[in-house]
PDB file of C-alpha atoms and ligand atoms in Angstrom:
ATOM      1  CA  UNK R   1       0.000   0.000   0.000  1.00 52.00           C
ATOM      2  CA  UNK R   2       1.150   2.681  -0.819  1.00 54.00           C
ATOM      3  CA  UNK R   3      -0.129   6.425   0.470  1.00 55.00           C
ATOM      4  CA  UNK R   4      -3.033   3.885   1.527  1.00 64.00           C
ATOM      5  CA  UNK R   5      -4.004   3.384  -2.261  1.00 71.00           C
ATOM      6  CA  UNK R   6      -4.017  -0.151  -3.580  1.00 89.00           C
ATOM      7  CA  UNK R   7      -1.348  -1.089  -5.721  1.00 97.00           C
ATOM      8  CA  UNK R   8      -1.747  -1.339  -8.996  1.00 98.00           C
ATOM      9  CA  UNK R   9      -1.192  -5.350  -9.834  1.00 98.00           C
ATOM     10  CA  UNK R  10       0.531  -5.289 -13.786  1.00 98.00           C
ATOM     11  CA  UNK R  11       1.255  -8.259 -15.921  1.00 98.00           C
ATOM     12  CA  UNK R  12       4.501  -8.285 -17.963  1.00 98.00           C
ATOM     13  CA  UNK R  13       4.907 -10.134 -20.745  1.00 98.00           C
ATOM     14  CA  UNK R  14       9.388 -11.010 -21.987  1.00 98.00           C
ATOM     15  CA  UNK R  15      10.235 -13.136 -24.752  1.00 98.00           C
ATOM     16  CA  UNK R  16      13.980 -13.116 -23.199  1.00 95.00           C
ATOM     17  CA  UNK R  17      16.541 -11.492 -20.789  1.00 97.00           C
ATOM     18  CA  UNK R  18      14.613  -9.988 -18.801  1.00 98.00           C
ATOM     19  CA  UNK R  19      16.532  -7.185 -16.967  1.00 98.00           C
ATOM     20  CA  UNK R  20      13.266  -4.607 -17.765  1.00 98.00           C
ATOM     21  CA  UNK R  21      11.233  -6.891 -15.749  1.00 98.00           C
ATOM     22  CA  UNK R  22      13.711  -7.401 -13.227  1.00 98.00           C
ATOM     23  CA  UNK R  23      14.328  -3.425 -12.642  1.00 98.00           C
ATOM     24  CA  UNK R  24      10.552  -2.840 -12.837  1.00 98.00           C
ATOM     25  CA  UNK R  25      10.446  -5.640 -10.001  1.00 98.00           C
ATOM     26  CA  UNK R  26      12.963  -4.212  -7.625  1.00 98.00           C
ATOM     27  CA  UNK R  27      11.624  -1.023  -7.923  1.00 98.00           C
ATOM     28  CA  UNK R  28       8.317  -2.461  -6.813  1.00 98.00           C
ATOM     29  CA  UNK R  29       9.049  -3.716  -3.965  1.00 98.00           C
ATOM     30  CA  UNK R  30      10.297  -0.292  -2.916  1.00 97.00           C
ATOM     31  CA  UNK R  31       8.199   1.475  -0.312  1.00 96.00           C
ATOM     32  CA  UNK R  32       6.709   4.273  -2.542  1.00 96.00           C
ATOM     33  CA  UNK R  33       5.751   2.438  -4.939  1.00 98.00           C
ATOM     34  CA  UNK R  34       1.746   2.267  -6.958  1.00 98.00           C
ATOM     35  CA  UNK R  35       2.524  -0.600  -8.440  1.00 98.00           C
ATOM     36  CA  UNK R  36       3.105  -4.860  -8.028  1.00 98.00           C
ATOM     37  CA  UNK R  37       4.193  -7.106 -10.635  1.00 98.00           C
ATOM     38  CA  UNK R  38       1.270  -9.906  -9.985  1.00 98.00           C
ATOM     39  CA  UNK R  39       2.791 -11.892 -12.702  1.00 98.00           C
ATOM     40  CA  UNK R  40       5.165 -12.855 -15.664  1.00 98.00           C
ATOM     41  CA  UNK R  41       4.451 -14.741 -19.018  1.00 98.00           C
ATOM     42  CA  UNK R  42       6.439 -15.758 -21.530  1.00 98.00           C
ATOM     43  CA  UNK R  43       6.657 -17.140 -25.073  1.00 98.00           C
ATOM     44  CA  UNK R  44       9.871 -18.622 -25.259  1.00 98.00           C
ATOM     45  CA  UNK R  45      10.956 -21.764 -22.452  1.00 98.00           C
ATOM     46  CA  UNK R  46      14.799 -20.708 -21.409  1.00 98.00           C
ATOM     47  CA  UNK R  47      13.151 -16.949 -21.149  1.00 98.00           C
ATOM     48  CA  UNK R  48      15.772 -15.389 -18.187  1.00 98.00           C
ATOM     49  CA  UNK R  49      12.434 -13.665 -16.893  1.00 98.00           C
ATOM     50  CA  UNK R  50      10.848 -16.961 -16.394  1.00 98.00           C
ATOM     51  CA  UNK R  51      14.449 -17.870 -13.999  1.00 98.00           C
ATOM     52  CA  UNK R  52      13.921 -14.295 -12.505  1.00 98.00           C
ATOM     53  CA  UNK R  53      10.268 -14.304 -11.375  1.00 98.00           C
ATOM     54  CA  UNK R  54      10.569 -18.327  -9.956  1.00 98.00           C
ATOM     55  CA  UNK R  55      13.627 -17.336  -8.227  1.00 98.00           C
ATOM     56  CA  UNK R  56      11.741 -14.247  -6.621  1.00 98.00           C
ATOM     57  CA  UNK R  57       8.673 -15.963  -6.022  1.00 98.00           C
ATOM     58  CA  UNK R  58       6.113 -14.217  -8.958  1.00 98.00           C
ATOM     59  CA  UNK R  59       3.864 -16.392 -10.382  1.00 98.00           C
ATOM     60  CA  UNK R  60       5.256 -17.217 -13.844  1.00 98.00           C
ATOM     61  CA  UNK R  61       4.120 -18.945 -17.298  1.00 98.00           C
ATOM     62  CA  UNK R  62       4.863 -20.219 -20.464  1.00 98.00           C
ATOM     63  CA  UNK R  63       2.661 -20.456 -23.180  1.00 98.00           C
ATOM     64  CA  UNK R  64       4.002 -22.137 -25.502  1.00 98.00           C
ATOM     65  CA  UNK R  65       2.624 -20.771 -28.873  1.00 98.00           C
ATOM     66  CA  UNK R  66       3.357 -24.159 -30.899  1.00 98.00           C
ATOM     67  CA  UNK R  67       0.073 -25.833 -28.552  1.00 98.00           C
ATOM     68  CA  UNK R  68      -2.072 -23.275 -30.014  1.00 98.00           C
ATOM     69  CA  UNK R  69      -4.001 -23.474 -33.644  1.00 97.00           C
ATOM     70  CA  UNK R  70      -3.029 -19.980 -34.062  1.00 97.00           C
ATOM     71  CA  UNK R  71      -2.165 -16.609 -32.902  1.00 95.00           C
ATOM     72  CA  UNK R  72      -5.754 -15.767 -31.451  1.00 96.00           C
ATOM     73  CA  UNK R  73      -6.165 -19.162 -29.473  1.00 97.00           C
ATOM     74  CA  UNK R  74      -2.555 -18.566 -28.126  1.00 97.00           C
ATOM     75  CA  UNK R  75      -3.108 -15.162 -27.369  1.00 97.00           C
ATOM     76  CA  UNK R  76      -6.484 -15.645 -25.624  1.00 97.00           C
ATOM     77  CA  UNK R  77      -4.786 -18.156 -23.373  1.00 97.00           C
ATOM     78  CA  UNK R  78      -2.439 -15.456 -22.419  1.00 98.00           C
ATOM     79  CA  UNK R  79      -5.284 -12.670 -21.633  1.00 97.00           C
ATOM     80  CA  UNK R  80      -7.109 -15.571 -19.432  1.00 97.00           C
ATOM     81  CA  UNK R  81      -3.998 -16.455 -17.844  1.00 97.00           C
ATOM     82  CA  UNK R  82      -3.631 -12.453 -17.011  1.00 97.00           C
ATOM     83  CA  UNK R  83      -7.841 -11.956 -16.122  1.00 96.00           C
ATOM     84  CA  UNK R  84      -6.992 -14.733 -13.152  1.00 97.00           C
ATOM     85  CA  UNK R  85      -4.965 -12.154 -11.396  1.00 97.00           C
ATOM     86  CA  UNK R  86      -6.971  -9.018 -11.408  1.00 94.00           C
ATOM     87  CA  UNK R  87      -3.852  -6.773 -12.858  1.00 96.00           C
ATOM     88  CA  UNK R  88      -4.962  -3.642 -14.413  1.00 97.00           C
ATOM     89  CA  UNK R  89      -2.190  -2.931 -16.943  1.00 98.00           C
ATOM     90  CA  UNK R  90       0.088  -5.511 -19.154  1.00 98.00           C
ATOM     91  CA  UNK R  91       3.302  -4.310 -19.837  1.00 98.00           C
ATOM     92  CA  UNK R  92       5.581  -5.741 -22.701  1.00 98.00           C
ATOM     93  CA  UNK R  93       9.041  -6.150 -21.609  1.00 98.00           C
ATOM     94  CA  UNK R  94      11.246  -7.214 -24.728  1.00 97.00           C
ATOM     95  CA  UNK R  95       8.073  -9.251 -25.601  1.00 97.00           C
ATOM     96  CA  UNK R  96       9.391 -10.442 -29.536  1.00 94.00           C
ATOM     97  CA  UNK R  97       5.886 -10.812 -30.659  1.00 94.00           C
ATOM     98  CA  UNK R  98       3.133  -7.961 -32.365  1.00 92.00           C
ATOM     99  CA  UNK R  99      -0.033  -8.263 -30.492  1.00 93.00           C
ATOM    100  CA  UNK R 100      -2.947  -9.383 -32.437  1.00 93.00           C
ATOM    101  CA  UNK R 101      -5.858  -6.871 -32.809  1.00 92.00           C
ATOM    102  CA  UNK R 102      -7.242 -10.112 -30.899  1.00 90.00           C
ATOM    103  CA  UNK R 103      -5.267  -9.809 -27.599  1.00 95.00           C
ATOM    104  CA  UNK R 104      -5.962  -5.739 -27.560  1.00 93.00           C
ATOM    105  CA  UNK R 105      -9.828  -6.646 -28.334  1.00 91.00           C
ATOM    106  CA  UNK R 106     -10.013  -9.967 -25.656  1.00 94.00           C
ATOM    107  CA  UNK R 107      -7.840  -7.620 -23.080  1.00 95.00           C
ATOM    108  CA  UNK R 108      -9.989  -4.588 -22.638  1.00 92.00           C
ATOM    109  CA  UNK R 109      -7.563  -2.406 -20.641  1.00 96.00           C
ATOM    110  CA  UNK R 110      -4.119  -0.782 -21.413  1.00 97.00           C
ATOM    111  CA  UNK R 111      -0.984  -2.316 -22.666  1.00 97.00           C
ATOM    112  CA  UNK R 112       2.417  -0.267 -23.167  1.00 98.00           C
ATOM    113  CA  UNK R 113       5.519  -1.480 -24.304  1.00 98.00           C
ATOM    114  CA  UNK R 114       9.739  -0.073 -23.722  1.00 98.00           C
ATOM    115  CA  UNK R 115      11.303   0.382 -27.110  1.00 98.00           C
ATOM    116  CA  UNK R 116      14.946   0.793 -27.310  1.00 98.00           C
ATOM    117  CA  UNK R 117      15.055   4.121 -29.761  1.00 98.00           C
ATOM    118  CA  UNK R 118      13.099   7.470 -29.896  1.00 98.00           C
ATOM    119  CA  UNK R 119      10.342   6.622 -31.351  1.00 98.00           C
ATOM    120  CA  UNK R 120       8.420   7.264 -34.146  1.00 98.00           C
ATOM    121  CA  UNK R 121      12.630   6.900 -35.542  1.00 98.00           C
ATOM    122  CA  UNK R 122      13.708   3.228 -35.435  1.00 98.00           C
ATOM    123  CA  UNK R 123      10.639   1.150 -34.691  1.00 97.00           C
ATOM    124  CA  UNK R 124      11.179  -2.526 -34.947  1.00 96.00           C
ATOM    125  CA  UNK R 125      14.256  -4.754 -34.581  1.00 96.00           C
ATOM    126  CA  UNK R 126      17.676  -3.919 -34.143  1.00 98.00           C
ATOM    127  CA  UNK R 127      16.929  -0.187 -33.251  1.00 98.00           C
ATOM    128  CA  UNK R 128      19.682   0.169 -32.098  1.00 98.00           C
ATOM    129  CA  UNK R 129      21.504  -0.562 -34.988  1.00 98.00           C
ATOM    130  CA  UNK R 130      19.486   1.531 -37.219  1.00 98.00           C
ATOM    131  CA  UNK R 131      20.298   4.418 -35.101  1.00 98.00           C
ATOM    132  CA  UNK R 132      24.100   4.184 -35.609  1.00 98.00           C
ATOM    133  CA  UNK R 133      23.582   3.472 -39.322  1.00 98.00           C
ATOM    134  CA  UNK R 134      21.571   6.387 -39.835  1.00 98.00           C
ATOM    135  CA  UNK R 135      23.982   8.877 -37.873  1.00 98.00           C
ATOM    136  CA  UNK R 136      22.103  10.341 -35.170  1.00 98.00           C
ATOM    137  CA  UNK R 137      23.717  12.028 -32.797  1.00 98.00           C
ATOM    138  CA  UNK R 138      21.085  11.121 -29.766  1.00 98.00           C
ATOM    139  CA  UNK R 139      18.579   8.225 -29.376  1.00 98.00           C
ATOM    140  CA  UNK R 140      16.837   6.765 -26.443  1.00 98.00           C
ATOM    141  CA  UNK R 141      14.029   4.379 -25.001  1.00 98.00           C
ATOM    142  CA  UNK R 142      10.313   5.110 -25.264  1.00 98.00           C
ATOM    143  CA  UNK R 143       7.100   3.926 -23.749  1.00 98.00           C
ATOM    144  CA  UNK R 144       3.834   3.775 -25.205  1.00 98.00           C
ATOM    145  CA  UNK R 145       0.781   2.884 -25.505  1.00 97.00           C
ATOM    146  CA  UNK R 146       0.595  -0.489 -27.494  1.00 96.00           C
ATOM    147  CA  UNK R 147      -2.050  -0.604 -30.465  1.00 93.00           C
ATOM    148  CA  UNK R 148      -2.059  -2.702 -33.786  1.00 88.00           C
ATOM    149  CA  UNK R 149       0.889  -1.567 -35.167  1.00 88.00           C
ATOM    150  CA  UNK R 150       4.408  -2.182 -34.288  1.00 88.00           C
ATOM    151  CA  UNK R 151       6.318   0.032 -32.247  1.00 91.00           C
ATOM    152  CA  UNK R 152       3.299   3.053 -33.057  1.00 92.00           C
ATOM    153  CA  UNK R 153       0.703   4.186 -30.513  1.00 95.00           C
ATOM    154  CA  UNK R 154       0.734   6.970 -27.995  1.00 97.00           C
ATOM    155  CA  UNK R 155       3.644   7.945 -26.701  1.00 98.00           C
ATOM    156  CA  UNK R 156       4.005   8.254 -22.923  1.00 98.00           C
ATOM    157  CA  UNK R 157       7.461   8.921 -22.067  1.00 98.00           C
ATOM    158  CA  UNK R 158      11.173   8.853 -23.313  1.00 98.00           C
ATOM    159  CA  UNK R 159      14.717   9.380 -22.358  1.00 99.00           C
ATOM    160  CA  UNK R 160      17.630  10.716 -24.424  1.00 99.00           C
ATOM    161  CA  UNK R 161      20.846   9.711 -24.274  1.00 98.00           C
ATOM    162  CA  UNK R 162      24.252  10.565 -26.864  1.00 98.00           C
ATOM    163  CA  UNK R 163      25.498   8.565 -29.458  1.00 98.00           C
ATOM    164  CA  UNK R 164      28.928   8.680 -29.230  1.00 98.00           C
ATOM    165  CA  UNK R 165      31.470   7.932 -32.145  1.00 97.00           C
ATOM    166  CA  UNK R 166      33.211   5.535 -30.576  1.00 98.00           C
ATOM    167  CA  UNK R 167      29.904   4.132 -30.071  1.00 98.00           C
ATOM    168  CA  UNK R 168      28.798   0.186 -31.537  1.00 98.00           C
ATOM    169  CA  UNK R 169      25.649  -1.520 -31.084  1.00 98.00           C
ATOM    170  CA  UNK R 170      26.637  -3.340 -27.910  1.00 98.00           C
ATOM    171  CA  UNK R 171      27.688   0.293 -25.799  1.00 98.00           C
ATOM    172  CA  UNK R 172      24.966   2.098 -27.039  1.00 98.00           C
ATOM    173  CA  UNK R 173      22.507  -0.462 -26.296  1.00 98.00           C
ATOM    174  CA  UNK R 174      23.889  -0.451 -22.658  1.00 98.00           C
ATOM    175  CA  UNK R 175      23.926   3.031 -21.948  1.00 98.00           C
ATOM    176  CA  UNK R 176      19.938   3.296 -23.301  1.00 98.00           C
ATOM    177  CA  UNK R 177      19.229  -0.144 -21.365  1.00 98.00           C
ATOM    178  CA  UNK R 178      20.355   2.043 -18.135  1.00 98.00           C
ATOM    179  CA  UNK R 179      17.912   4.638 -19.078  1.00 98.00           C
ATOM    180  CA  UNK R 180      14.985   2.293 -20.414  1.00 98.00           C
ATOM    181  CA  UNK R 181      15.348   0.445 -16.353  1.00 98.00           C
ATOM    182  CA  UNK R 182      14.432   3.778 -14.655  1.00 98.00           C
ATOM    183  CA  UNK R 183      12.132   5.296 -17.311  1.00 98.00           C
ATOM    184  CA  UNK R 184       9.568   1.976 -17.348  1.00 98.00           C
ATOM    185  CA  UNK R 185       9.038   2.709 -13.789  1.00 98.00           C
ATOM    186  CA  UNK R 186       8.261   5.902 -13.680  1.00 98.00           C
ATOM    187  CA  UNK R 187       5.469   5.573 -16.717  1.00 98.00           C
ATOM    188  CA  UNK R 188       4.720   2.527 -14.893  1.00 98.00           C
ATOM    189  CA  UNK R 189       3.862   4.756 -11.642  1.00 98.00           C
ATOM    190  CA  UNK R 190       2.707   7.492 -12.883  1.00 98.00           C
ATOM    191  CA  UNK R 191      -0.310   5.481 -14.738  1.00 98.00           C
ATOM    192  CA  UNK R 192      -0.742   3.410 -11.385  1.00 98.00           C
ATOM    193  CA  UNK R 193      -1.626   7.329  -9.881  1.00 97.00           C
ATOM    194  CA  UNK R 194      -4.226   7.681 -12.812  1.00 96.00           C
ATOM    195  CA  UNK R 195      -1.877  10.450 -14.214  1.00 97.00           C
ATOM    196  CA  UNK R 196      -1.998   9.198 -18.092  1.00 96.00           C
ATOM    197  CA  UNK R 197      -4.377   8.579 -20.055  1.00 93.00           C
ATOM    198  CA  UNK R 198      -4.812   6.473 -23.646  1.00 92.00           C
ATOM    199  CA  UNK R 199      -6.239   8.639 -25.867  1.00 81.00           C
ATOM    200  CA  UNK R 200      -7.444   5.643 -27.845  1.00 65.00           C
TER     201      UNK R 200
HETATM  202  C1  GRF A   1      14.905  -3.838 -24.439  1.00 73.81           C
HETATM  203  O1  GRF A   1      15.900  -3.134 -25.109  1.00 73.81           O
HETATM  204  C2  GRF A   1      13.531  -3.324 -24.811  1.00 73.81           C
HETATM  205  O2  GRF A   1      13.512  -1.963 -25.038  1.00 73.81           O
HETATM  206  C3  GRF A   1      13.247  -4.090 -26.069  1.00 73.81           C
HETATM  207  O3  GRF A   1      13.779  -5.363 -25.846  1.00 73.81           O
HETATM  208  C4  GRF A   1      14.839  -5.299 -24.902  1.00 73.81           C
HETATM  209  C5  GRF A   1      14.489  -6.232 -23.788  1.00 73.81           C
HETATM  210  O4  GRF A   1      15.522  -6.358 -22.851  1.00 73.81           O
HETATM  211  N1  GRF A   1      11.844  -4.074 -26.379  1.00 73.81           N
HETATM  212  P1  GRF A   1      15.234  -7.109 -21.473  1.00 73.81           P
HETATM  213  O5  GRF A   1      14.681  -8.499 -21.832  1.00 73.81           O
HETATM  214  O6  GRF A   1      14.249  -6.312 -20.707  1.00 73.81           O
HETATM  215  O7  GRF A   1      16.559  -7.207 -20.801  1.00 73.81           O
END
């Protein structure tokens, strides 16, 4: 409790590493915190999330999308698996999948996701990399509001940090991933106060 408001419970949803979920867990469990991390899915078996949220006690799943008939079956199982625990936000978290029109229609609430670039520049994979072939001088991590398309929808916040020309993909990654741990927080946070709003 925080302020003596209930917490906001969120889902997250990481197809891999994991440290976004990790820093958005730490953070909380930290006193003035709105929100709780009431669970973790994930699409892919060996998913370091899946180690992460056993290891600190979060309920965690895999849905495996091969025992599905198809996306919407697979991603209905996921929204089900989400209604059981009464969160009121899901949060991608390096989730490697686009979200069916399906999940956003089954799932009536939010979803926002972290993206590793400014957005609307660099949407998709390697972002990253397209920011060092293209030359900019700054990029950054963005949240937003998740709709049908990949990487669009409203954005919410962002950070900027240098590119640097000694930079490659592997230290610029790192020095956004720093930024990207303490910006999904404070989104996260601020929409557990009620302070934004999807305009969608
Ligand atoms: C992050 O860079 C995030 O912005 C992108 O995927 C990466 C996930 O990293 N969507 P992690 O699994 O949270 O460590």
């Amino acid at each position: 409790i925080a302020g003596g408001i209930m917490k906001l419970k969120i889902a997250v949803l990481s197809s891999g590493r994991g440290s976004n979920f990790s820093a958005l867990l730490k953070n909380s469990r930290k006193e003035d915190s709105f929100f709780q991390i009431a669970l973790l899915i994930s699409d892919k078996e060996n998913a370091g999330a899946l180690k992460t949220a056993k290891e600190e006690g979060i309920p965690h799943f895999f849905v495996n999308p091969k025992d599905f008939e198809n996306k919407e079956a697979f991603e209905n199982k996921m929204v089900e698996i989400v209604n059981r625990y009464d969160c009121g936000l899901v949060c991608l978290a390096g989730y490697m999948r686009i979200l069916s029109p399906s999940f956003l229609k089954a799932w009536k609430k939010d979803v926002i996701n972290i993206h590793p670039s400014l957005l609307p520049a660099f949407p998709g994979l390697d972002a990253q990399k397209q920011a060092l072939e293209y030359g900019v001088k700054f990029s950054g991590c963005t949240v937003h509001f998740v709709d049908e398309g990949m990487d669009t929808g409203l954005i919410i916040g962002q950070k900027v940090v240098p590119v640097l020309e000694t930079d490659d993909e592997e230290t610029l990654s790192k020095r956004i991933l720093k930024e990207e741990h303490i910006l999904y927080t404070e989104v996260v946070n601020k929409y557990a106060q009620g302070k934004i709003k999807n305009k969608r």
